[in-house]
Amino acid sequence: MTGTPFLEVRNLTVEMKGESGAIRVLDDVSLSIERGTTMGVVGESGCGKSMTALAIMRLLPPGFEITSGQVLVEGEDITHAPEARMRALRGNDISMIFQEPMTSLNPVFTVGDQIAEAVKQHQGLDSAKAERRAVEMLKAVQIPGAEARLHAYPHEFSGGMRQRVMIAMALACQPRLIIADEPTTALDVTVQAQIFALMRELQQETGTAIMLITHDLGAVAELADDVAVFYAGKRIESGPAGAILRHAAHPYTSGLMSCTPRLRLGAAAREGAPPLREISGMVPQLGKMPNGCRFAPRCALADDRCRKVMPEDVAVGAGHAAACWKAETEVMA
Amino acid sequence: MSDDILRVNGLKVHFDVGRAPGGGRKVVHAVDGVDFTVRKGTSFGIVGESGSGKSTIAQAIMRLVPVTEGSVFLNEHQISGLEGQSLRAVRDKFQMVFQDPFSSLNPRKKARAAIREPLDLLGIGDEKGRDKVAEDMLAAVGLHREAGRLFPHQFSGGQRQRLCIARALASQPELIVCDEPVSALDVAIQAQILNLLRQLQAEMGLSYVFISHDLAVVQYICDEVAVMYLGEFVEKAPAGKLFSSAMHPYTWSLMSAALSPENERGTLAARPLLGGEPPSPTAPPPGCRFAARCPFATERCRAEKPALRGFGEGHRVACHYAGELEPPIPELKRAA
């Protein structure tokens, strides 16, 4: 069992074919997720987080294509697996929770039908058994009055309840990996806290691995074992969550840390707010990437080499790598 | 009290949403009696969950929704009672920045025209003067003076929010109502906009009503903060006071649910978390509106509505047991 991680993405490159040639949206991305663990994937919008998830699921939008690299599920290369194999994997071994609980449920079917559909398709259960499973799943995600709510339509649920339904659907076939794409972004903090507590609990019970895509470093600190940081289509830092959040090696990661406002409670609240650092400028446009390090134009440490030559991953600690020419010296200092 | 720029007294905004089953009308009590004042040059923050009525307060101040009861004074003008021309005459003094910089700019208007629009509509200055103001405002929010020739789609999200701020600044307002101005932005850009808002306030002496669901953001910007639940303020205090010694169980639950990159893994899971969701604003419960979700609630809470009571230094709390309960947050205990 040990040895191969559950999911391994190796040197994945995804391109968008357009009139003016191919534009690289993911460039040489590698990451791996061990069984039963949570990987936080962070970065600004448009940096390739969701694209990585869609490439893993082989659900890339039309015009987007994996041009090199591999996606391995328990050692099996699924990069070019036939569609029938992908259908067997999706929902069954790997399932996905999308950002918008308001639009990812079908408004004309009851939530019970939508949960049951997945288990009927993938596990060949009959209608009665599938319905029983749906009730179990609604109970597992702590929806009160599960039997009665089975026959309710999505519009009869609040946002938090709909996200619970999405989680119930994702869990119904007992997948070994759940890809959660910003699962709480549309929700209130109190409901977000409930959903996170639920995800942890379910992970402990079922041993599923989770890939948590988020822009919130607080969510990463709460849930993740490991972290991958994305910038402009590249995975620029990865490693254990504790190491990255406490000793970020890439200037972009430490920049993200220092521009997140912190809530200061108790005695600390009586003092004035310390100034919030900024990362100046913005993410380069797709197709207009700088030659060297993509973060160089916004980086205070950048020198000529950074602007000319793309840095490779360097090891900066146990299982901790950063693609930065300055990473080593930074860690020494 | 001449140093108050905004005074909101007993503000109620109710929406009639149709017939109720069994006769009568169904009414959403979006804002149900709130009072606050904003001192010149300071920021007043309102936090709460979605549906608590924060944005409705913003819209009521801006006169974008009808005020059911109560009054809103901007300096000496009762803006809640003004109509037509007399309302337009004071419009230049209060402006708004919306949450979504993508839908709040007209895609067919160039940046300069968008920033000029309030001046055009209110008839302030002449043609040349308005263009000059537009350019100055672009510079003030950190955009290039020449950027006025571009259309909104040529700007990024953060730049668009800068445009929206420039537009709000064009008529030289004294008060800007910001409704979740950074929640649609990435963290790196959010920090830029927050710092810009602080810098503009320091330079121009602006006052803000700042609405957000993010406590850390509110703490960074605001001098005074109100916590809102189901149409009412449950706690209100100067920021330093609120974040060091909050007394309302709902405020505590918002604080406990807040995430931080410094937290150990599973911090949230170990905290007592608020269950359930807010009840419907069409039929608010008779006693304390938070009672159904409050871990400390008693019979009295469910029957009798608590009033906002003073606890010194401008700290007001609407809870029967305020000051008697033990906060479940270690930092607050130590400070007390």
mmCIF file with all atom_site columns, C-alpha atoms in Angstrom, chain B residues 104-265:
data_model
loop_
_atom_site.group_PDB
_atom_site.id
_atom_site.type_symbol
_atom_site.label_atom_id
_atom_site.label_alt_id
_atom_site.label_comp_id
_atom_site.label_asym_id
_atom_site.label_entity_id
_atom_site.label_seq_id
_atom_site.pdbx_PDB_ins_code
_atom_site.Cartn_x
_atom_site.Cartn_y
_atom_site.Cartn_z
_atom_site.occupancy
_atom_site.B_iso_or_equiv
_atom_site.pdbx_formal_charge
_atom_site.auth_seq_id
_atom_site.auth_comp_id
_atom_site.auth_asym_id
_atom_site.auth_atom_id
_atom_site.pdbx_PDB_model_num
ATOM 1   C CA . SER B 1 104 ? -21.022 48.079 -10.883 1.00 0.00 ? 104 SER B CA 1
ATOM 2   C CA . LEU B 1 105 ? -19.276 49.671 -13.867 1.00 0.00 ? 105 LEU B CA 1
ATOM 3   C CA . ASN B 1 106 ? -21.027 50.226 -17.184 1.00 0.00 ? 106 ASN B CA 1
ATOM 4   C CA . PRO B 1 107 ? -19.056 48.132 -19.708 1.00 0.00 ? 107 PRO B CA 1
ATOM 5   C CA . ARG B 1 108 ? -19.756 50.645 -22.494 1.00 0.00 ? 108 ARG B CA 1
ATOM 6   C CA . LYS B 1 109 ? -18.431 53.677 -20.628 1.00 0.00 ? 109 LYS B CA 1
ATOM 7   C CA . LYS B 1 110 ? -14.762 54.551 -20.594 1.00 0.00 ? 110 LYS B CA 1
ATOM 8   C CA . ALA B 1 111 ? -13.141 54.995 -17.190 1.00 0.00 ? 111 ALA B CA 1
ATOM 9   C CA . ARG B 1 112 ? -13.025 58.791 -17.478 1.00 0.00 ? 112 ARG B CA 1
ATOM 10  C CA . ALA B 1 113 ? -16.737 58.963 -18.352 1.00 0.00 ? 113 ALA B CA 1
ATOM 11  C CA . ALA B 1 114 ? -17.589 56.650 -15.460 1.00 0.00 ? 114 ALA B CA 1
ATOM 12  C CA . ILE B 1 115 ? -15.733 58.843 -12.972 1.00 0.00 ? 115 ILE B CA 1
ATOM 13  C CA . ARG B 1 116 ? -17.192 62.019 -14.498 1.00 0.00 ? 116 ARG B CA 1
ATOM 14  C CA . GLU B 1 117 ? -20.737 60.721 -14.422 1.00 0.00 ? 117 GLU B CA 1
ATOM 15  C CA . PRO B 1 118 ? -21.634 61.905 -10.897 1.00 0.00 ? 118 PRO B CA 1
ATOM 16  C CA . LEU B 1 119 ? -20.327 65.378 -11.837 1.00 0.00 ? 119 LEU B CA 1
ATOM 17  C CA . ASP B 1 120 ? -22.279 65.353 -15.108 1.00 0.00 ? 120 ASP B CA 1
ATOM 18  C CA . LEU B 1 121 ? -25.459 64.282 -13.373 1.00 0.00 ? 121 LEU B CA 1
ATOM 19  C CA . LEU B 1 122 ? -25.144 66.708 -10.500 1.00 0.00 ? 122 LEU B CA 1
ATOM 20  C CA . GLY B 1 123 ? -23.989 69.547 -12.759 1.00 0.00 ? 123 GLY B CA 1
ATOM 21  C CA . ILE B 1 124 ? -20.751 70.182 -10.908 1.00 0.00 ? 124 ILE B CA 1
ATOM 22  C CA . GLY B 1 125 ? -18.054 72.180 -12.748 1.00 0.00 ? 125 GLY B CA 1
ATOM 23  C CA . ASP B 1 126 ? -17.614 72.648 -16.510 1.00 0.00 ? 126 ASP B CA 1
ATOM 24  C CA . GLU B 1 127 ? -16.499 70.158 -19.181 1.00 0.00 ? 127 GLU B CA 1
ATOM 25  C CA . LYS B 1 128 ? -12.791 70.815 -18.802 1.00 0.00 ? 128 LYS B CA 1
ATOM 26  C CA . GLY B 1 129 ? -12.952 70.919 -15.034 1.00 0.00 ? 129 GLY B CA 1
ATOM 27  C CA . ARG B 1 130 ? -14.727 67.554 -14.908 1.00 0.00 ? 130 ARG B CA 1
ATOM 28  C CA . ASP B 1 131 ? -12.079 65.892 -17.065 1.00 0.00 ? 131 ASP B CA 1
ATOM 29  C CA . LYS B 1 132 ? -9.424  67.340 -14.813 1.00 0.00 ? 132 LYS B CA 1
ATOM 30  C CA . VAL B 1 133 ? -11.207 65.987 -11.728 1.00 0.00 ? 133 VAL B CA 1
ATOM 31  C CA . ALA B 1 134 ? -11.485 62.546 -13.379 1.00 0.00 ? 134 ALA B CA 1
ATOM 32  C CA . GLU B 1 135 ? -7.745  62.533 -14.048 1.00 0.00 ? 135 GLU B CA 1
ATOM 33  C CA . ASP B 1 136 ? -6.938  63.700 -10.536 1.00 0.00 ? 136 ASP B CA 1
ATOM 34  C CA . MET B 1 137 ? -9.132  60.976 -9.083  1.00 0.00 ? 137 MET B CA 1
ATOM 35  C CA . LEU B 1 138 ? -7.443  58.315 -11.211 1.00 0.00 ? 138 LEU B CA 1
ATOM 36  C CA . ALA B 1 139 ? -4.125  59.481 -9.823  1.00 0.00 ? 139 ALA B CA 1
ATOM 37  C CA . ALA B 1 140 ? -5.506  59.615 -6.274  1.00 0.00 ? 140 ALA B CA 1
ATOM 38  C CA . VAL B 1 141 ? -6.500  55.931 -6.386  1.00 0.00 ? 141 VAL B CA 1
ATOM 39  C CA . GLY B 1 142 ? -3.145  54.894 -7.834  1.00 0.00 ? 142 GLY B CA 1
ATOM 40  C CA . LEU B 1 143 ? -4.087  54.481 -11.492 1.00 0.00 ? 143 LEU B CA 1
ATOM 41  C CA . HIS B 1 144 ? -2.383  56.146 -14.437 1.00 0.00 ? 144 HIS B CA 1
ATOM 42  C CA . ARG B 1 145 ? -3.867  59.495 -15.509 1.00 0.00 ? 145 ARG B CA 1
ATOM 43  C CA . GLU B 1 146 ? -4.108  58.156 -19.052 1.00 0.00 ? 146 GLU B CA 1
ATOM 44  C CA . ALA B 1 147 ? -6.126  55.122 -17.897 1.00 0.00 ? 147 ALA B CA 1
ATOM 45  C CA . GLY B 1 148 ? -9.282  57.210 -18.370 1.00 0.00 ? 148 GLY B CA 1
ATOM 46  C CA . ARG B 1 149 ? -9.317  56.249 -22.041 1.00 0.00 ? 149 ARG B CA 1
ATOM 47  C CA . LEU B 1 150 ? -9.775  52.553 -21.293 1.00 0.00 ? 150 LEU B CA 1
ATOM 48  C CA . PHE B 1 151 ? -12.952 50.517 -20.907 1.00 0.00 ? 151 PHE B CA 1
ATOM 49  C CA . PRO B 1 152 ? -13.717 48.575 -17.695 1.00 0.00 ? 152 PRO B CA 1
ATOM 50  C CA . HIS B 1 153 ? -12.888 45.195 -19.287 1.00 0.00 ? 153 HIS B CA 1
ATOM 51  C CA . GLN B 1 154 ? -9.328  46.402 -19.801 1.00 0.00 ? 154 GLN B CA 1
ATOM 52  C CA . PHE B 1 155 ? -8.836  46.632 -16.043 1.00 0.00 ? 155 PHE B CA 1
ATOM 53  C CA . SER B 1 156 ? -8.282  43.846 -13.518 1.00 0.00 ? 156 SER B CA 1
ATOM 54  C CA . GLY B 1 157 ? -10.652 43.322 -10.573 1.00 0.00 ? 157 GLY B CA 1
ATOM 55  C CA . GLY B 1 158 ? -8.536  45.344 -8.176  1.00 0.00 ? 158 GLY B CA 1
ATOM 56  C CA . GLN B 1 159 ? -8.144  48.182 -10.676 1.00 0.00 ? 159 GLN B CA 1
ATOM 57  C CA . ARG B 1 160 ? -11.886 48.222 -11.266 1.00 0.00 ? 160 ARG B CA 1
ATOM 58  C CA . GLN B 1 161 ? -12.465 48.597 -7.548  1.00 0.00 ? 161 GLN B CA 1
ATOM 59  C CA . ARG B 1 162 ? -10.020 51.527 -7.663  1.00 0.00 ? 162 ARG B CA 1
ATOM 60  C CA . LEU B 1 163 ? -12.154 52.995 -10.468 1.00 0.00 ? 163 LEU B CA 1
ATOM 61  C CA . CYS B 1 164 ? -15.281 52.599 -8.345  1.00 0.00 ? 164 CYS B CA 1
ATOM 62  C CA . ILE B 1 165 ? -13.523 54.400 -5.492  1.00 0.00 ? 165 ILE B CA 1
ATOM 63  C CA . ALA B 1 166 ? -12.402 57.149 -7.881  1.00 0.00 ? 166 ALA B CA 1
ATOM 64  C CA . ARG B 1 167 ? -16.010 57.557 -9.039  1.00 0.00 ? 167 ARG B CA 1
ATOM 65  C CA . ALA B 1 168 ? -17.204 57.758 -5.434  1.00 0.00 ? 168 ALA B CA 1
ATOM 66  C CA . LEU B 1 169 ? -14.543 60.416 -4.722  1.00 0.00 ? 169 LEU B CA 1
ATOM 67  C CA . ALA B 1 170 ? -15.265 62.589 -7.767  1.00 0.00 ? 170 ALA B CA 1
ATOM 68  C CA . SER B 1 171 ? -17.939 64.778 -6.178  1.00 0.00 ? 171 SER B CA 1
ATOM 69  C CA . GLN B 1 172 ? -15.781 65.369 -3.084  1.00 0.00 ? 172 GLN B CA 1
ATOM 70  C CA . PRO B 1 173 ? -18.066 63.527 -0.664  1.00 0.00 ? 173 PRO B CA 1
ATOM 71  C CA . GLU B 1 174 ? -17.691 63.667 3.095   1.00 0.00 ? 174 GLU B CA 1
ATOM 72  C CA . LEU B 1 175 ? -19.105 60.186 3.628   1.00 0.00 ? 175 LEU B CA 1
ATOM 73  C CA . ILE B 1 176 ? -18.530 57.021 1.616   1.00 0.00 ? 176 ILE B CA 1
ATOM 74  C CA . VAL B 1 177 ? -20.635 53.948 2.251   1.00 0.00 ? 177 VAL B CA 1
ATOM 75  C CA . CYS B 1 178 ? -18.565 50.857 1.405   1.00 0.00 ? 178 CYS B CA 1
ATOM 76  C CA . ASP B 1 179 ? -20.603 47.665 1.070   1.00 0.00 ? 179 ASP B CA 1
ATOM 77  C CA . GLU B 1 180 ? -18.191 44.694 1.197   1.00 0.00 ? 180 GLU B CA 1
ATOM 78  C CA . PRO B 1 181 ? -15.672 46.585 -0.952  1.00 0.00 ? 181 PRO B CA 1
ATOM 79  C CA . VAL B 1 182 ? -12.971 43.905 -0.773  1.00 0.00 ? 182 VAL B CA 1
ATOM 80  C CA . SER B 1 183 ? -14.815 40.611 -0.480  1.00 0.00 ? 183 SER B CA 1
ATOM 81  C CA . ALA B 1 184 ? -14.753 39.959 -4.237  1.00 0.00 ? 184 ALA B CA 1
ATOM 82  C CA . LEU B 1 185 ? -10.985 40.525 -4.406  1.00 0.00 ? 185 LEU B CA 1
ATOM 83  C CA . ASP B 1 186 ? -7.952  38.292 -3.940  1.00 0.00 ? 186 ASP B CA 1
ATOM 84  C CA . VAL B 1 187 ? -6.020  38.759 -0.677  1.00 0.00 ? 187 VAL B CA 1
ATOM 85  C CA . ALA B 1 188 ? -3.061  40.495 -2.305  1.00 0.00 ? 188 ALA B CA 1
ATOM 86  C CA . ILE B 1 189 ? -5.394  42.982 -4.003  1.00 0.00 ? 189 ILE B CA 1
ATOM 87  C CA . GLN B 1 190 ? -7.588  43.254 -0.908  1.00 0.00 ? 190 GLN B CA 1
ATOM 88  C CA . ALA B 1 191 ? -4.594  44.549 1.056   1.00 0.00 ? 191 ALA B CA 1
ATOM 89  C CA . GLN B 1 192 ? -3.929  47.182 -1.628  1.00 0.00 ? 192 GLN B CA 1
ATOM 90  C CA . ILE B 1 193 ? -7.531  48.431 -1.528  1.00 0.00 ? 193 ILE B CA 1
ATOM 91  C CA . LEU B 1 194 ? -7.702  48.474 2.292   1.00 0.00 ? 194 LEU B CA 1
ATOM 92  C CA . ASN B 1 195 ? -4.499  50.495 2.460   1.00 0.00 ? 195 ASN B CA 1
ATOM 93  C CA . LEU B 1 196 ? -5.814  52.842 -0.224  1.00 0.00 ? 196 LEU B CA 1
ATOM 94  C CA . LEU B 1 197 ? -9.025  53.433 1.759   1.00 0.00 ? 197 LEU B CA 1
ATOM 95  C CA . ARG B 1 198 ? -6.994  54.227 4.873   1.00 0.00 ? 198 ARG B CA 1
ATOM 96  C CA . GLN B 1 199 ? -4.664  56.536 2.986   1.00 0.00 ? 199 GLN B CA 1
ATOM 97  C CA . LEU B 1 200 ? -7.553  58.435 1.351   1.00 0.00 ? 200 LEU B CA 1
ATOM 98  C CA . GLN B 1 201 ? -9.230  58.817 4.721   1.00 0.00 ? 201 GLN B CA 1
ATOM 99  C CA . ALA B 1 202 ? -6.065  60.278 6.229   1.00 0.00 ? 202 ALA B CA 1
ATOM 100 C CA . GLU B 1 203 ? -5.528  62.649 3.288   1.00 0.00 ? 203 GLU B CA 1
ATOM 101 C CA . MET B 1 204 ? -9.082  63.839 2.711   1.00 0.00 ? 204 MET B CA 1
ATOM 102 C CA . GLY B 1 205 ? -10.668 63.422 6.141   1.00 0.00 ? 205 GLY B CA 1
ATOM 103 C CA . LEU B 1 206 ? -13.310 61.076 4.733   1.00 0.00 ? 206 LEU B CA 1
ATOM 104 C CA . SER B 1 207 ? -15.786 59.198 6.900   1.00 0.00 ? 207 SER B CA 1
ATOM 105 C CA . TYR B 1 208 ? -16.750 55.631 6.071   1.00 0.00 ? 208 TYR B CA 1
ATOM 106 C CA . VAL B 1 209 ? -19.640 53.352 6.821   1.00 0.00 ? 209 VAL B CA 1
ATOM 107 C CA . PHE B 1 210 ? -17.877 50.058 6.194   1.00 0.00 ? 210 PHE B CA 1
ATOM 108 C CA . ILE B 1 211 ? -19.859 46.866 5.783   1.00 0.00 ? 211 ILE B CA 1
ATOM 109 C CA . SER B 1 212 ? -18.168 43.484 5.836   1.00 0.00 ? 212 SER B CA 1
ATOM 110 C CA . HIS B 1 213 ? -18.593 39.942 7.050   1.00 0.00 ? 213 HIS B CA 1
ATOM 111 C CA . ASP B 1 214 ? -14.860 39.707 7.755   1.00 0.00 ? 214 ASP B CA 1
ATOM 112 C CA . LEU B 1 215 ? -13.960 40.688 11.322  1.00 0.00 ? 215 LEU B CA 1
ATOM 113 C CA . ALA B 1 216 ? -10.244 41.048 10.580  1.00 0.00 ? 216 ALA B CA 1
ATOM 114 C CA . VAL B 1 217 ? -10.929 43.479 7.736   1.00 0.00 ? 217 VAL B CA 1
ATOM 115 C CA . VAL B 1 218 ? -13.329 45.506 9.891   1.00 0.00 ? 218 VAL B CA 1
ATOM 116 C CA . GLN B 1 219 ? -10.776 45.627 12.680  1.00 0.00 ? 219 GLN B CA 1
ATOM 117 C CA . TYR B 1 220 ? -8.157  46.935 10.255  1.00 0.00 ? 220 TYR B CA 1
ATOM 118 C CA . ILE B 1 221 ? -10.349 49.774 8.974   1.00 0.00 ? 221 ILE B CA 1
ATOM 119 C CA . CYS B 1 222 ? -12.864 50.746 11.642  1.00 0.00 ? 222 CYS B CA 1
ATOM 120 C CA . ASP B 1 223 ? -12.903 52.946 14.726  1.00 0.00 ? 223 ASP B CA 1
ATOM 121 C CA . GLU B 1 224 ? -16.282 51.777 15.913  1.00 0.00 ? 224 GLU B CA 1
ATOM 122 C CA . VAL B 1 225 ? -18.069 48.506 15.152  1.00 0.00 ? 225 VAL B CA 1
ATOM 123 C CA . ALA B 1 226 ? -21.646 47.245 15.362  1.00 0.00 ? 226 ALA B CA 1
ATOM 124 C CA . VAL B 1 227 ? -22.525 43.558 15.234  1.00 0.00 ? 227 VAL B CA 1
ATOM 125 C CA . MET B 1 228 ? -25.810 42.902 13.499  1.00 0.00 ? 228 MET B CA 1
ATOM 126 C CA . TYR B 1 229 ? -28.125 39.927 13.768  1.00 0.00 ? 229 TYR B CA 1
ATOM 127 C CA . LEU B 1 230 ? -31.452 39.595 12.019  1.00 0.00 ? 230 LEU B CA 1
ATOM 128 C CA . GLY B 1 231 ? -32.117 43.294 11.524  1.00 0.00 ? 231 GLY B CA 1
ATOM 129 C CA . GLU B 1 232 ? -30.844 44.542 14.877  1.00 0.00 ? 232 GLU B CA 1
ATOM 130 C CA . PHE B 1 233 ? -27.590 45.576 16.503  1.00 0.00 ? 233 PHE B CA 1
ATOM 131 C CA . VAL B 1 234 ? -26.728 43.105 19.248  1.00 0.00 ? 234 VAL B CA 1
ATOM 132 C CA . GLU B 1 235 ? -23.486 44.802 20.255  1.00 0.00 ? 235 GLU B CA 1
ATOM 133 C CA . LYS B 1 236 ? -21.796 48.096 19.463  1.00 0.00 ? 236 LYS B CA 1
ATOM 134 C CA . ALA B 1 237 ? -18.503 49.490 20.748  1.00 0.00 ? 237 ALA B CA 1
ATOM 135 C CA . PRO B 1 238 ? -15.293 51.294 19.828  1.00 0.00 ? 238 PRO B CA 1
ATOM 136 C CA . ALA B 1 239 ? -13.194 48.749 17.907  1.00 0.00 ? 239 ALA B CA 1
ATOM 137 C CA . GLY B 1 240 ? -10.528 48.363 20.606  1.00 0.00 ? 240 GLY B CA 1
ATOM 138 C CA . LYS B 1 241 ? -13.220 47.705 23.191  1.00 0.00 ? 241 LYS B CA 1
ATOM 139 C CA . LEU B 1 242 ? -15.213 45.251 21.069  1.00 0.00 ? 242 LEU B CA 1
ATOM 140 C CA . PHE B 1 243 ? -12.270 43.104 20.055  1.00 0.00 ? 243 PHE B CA 1
ATOM 141 C CA . SER B 1 244 ? -10.755 43.108 23.533  1.00 0.00 ? 244 SER B CA 1
ATOM 142 C CA . SER B 1 245 ? -13.878 42.534 25.607  1.00 0.00 ? 245 SER B CA 1
ATOM 143 C CA . ALA B 1 246 ? -16.886 41.552 23.510  1.00 0.00 ? 246 ALA B CA 1
ATOM 144 C CA . MET B 1 247 ? -19.861 40.525 25.646  1.00 0.00 ? 247 MET B CA 1
ATOM 145 C CA . HIS B 1 248 ? -22.555 39.209 23.300  1.00 0.00 ? 248 HIS B CA 1
ATOM 146 C CA . PRO B 1 249 ? -22.612 35.448 22.620  1.00 0.00 ? 249 PRO B CA 1
ATOM 147 C CA . TYR B 1 250 ? -23.225 36.111 18.907  1.00 0.00 ? 250 TYR B CA 1
ATOM 148 C CA . THR B 1 251 ? -20.117 38.297 18.678  1.00 0.00 ? 251 THR B CA 1
ATOM 149 C CA . TRP B 1 252 ? -18.177 35.498 20.379  1.00 0.00 ? 252 TRP B CA 1
ATOM 150 C CA . SER B 1 253 ? -19.426 32.972 17.863  1.00 0.00 ? 253 SER B CA 1
ATOM 151 C CA . LEU B 1 254 ? -18.315 35.166 14.950  1.00 0.00 ? 254 LEU B CA 1
ATOM 152 C CA . MET B 1 255 ? -14.912 35.498 16.603  1.00 0.00 ? 255 MET B CA 1
ATOM 153 C CA . SER B 1 256 ? -14.635 31.739 17.209  1.00 0.00 ? 256 SER B CA 1
ATOM 154 C CA . ALA B 1 257 ? -15.456 30.978 13.583  1.00 0.00 ? 257 ALA B CA 1
ATOM 155 C CA . ALA B 1 258 ? -12.735 33.276 12.244  1.00 0.00 ? 258 ALA B CA 1
ATOM 156 C CA . LEU B 1 259 ? -9.812  31.524 10.570  1.00 0.00 ? 259 LEU B CA 1
ATOM 157 C CA . SER B 1 260 ? -6.191  32.556 10.839  1.00 0.00 ? 260 SER B CA 1
ATOM 158 C CA . PRO B 1 261 ? -3.112  31.319 8.984   1.00 0.00 ? 261 PRO B CA 1
ATOM 159 C CA . GLU B 1 262 ? -1.371  31.131 12.380  1.00 0.00 ? 262 GLU B CA 1
ATOM 160 C CA . ASN B 1 263 ? -3.858  28.659 13.824  1.00 0.00 ? 263 ASN B CA 1
ATOM 161 C CA . GLU B 1 264 ? -2.814  25.093 14.523  1.00 0.00 ? 264 GLU B CA 1
ATOM 162 C CA . ARG B 1 265 ? -4.568  22.455 12.450  1.00 0.00 ? 265 ARG B CA 1
#
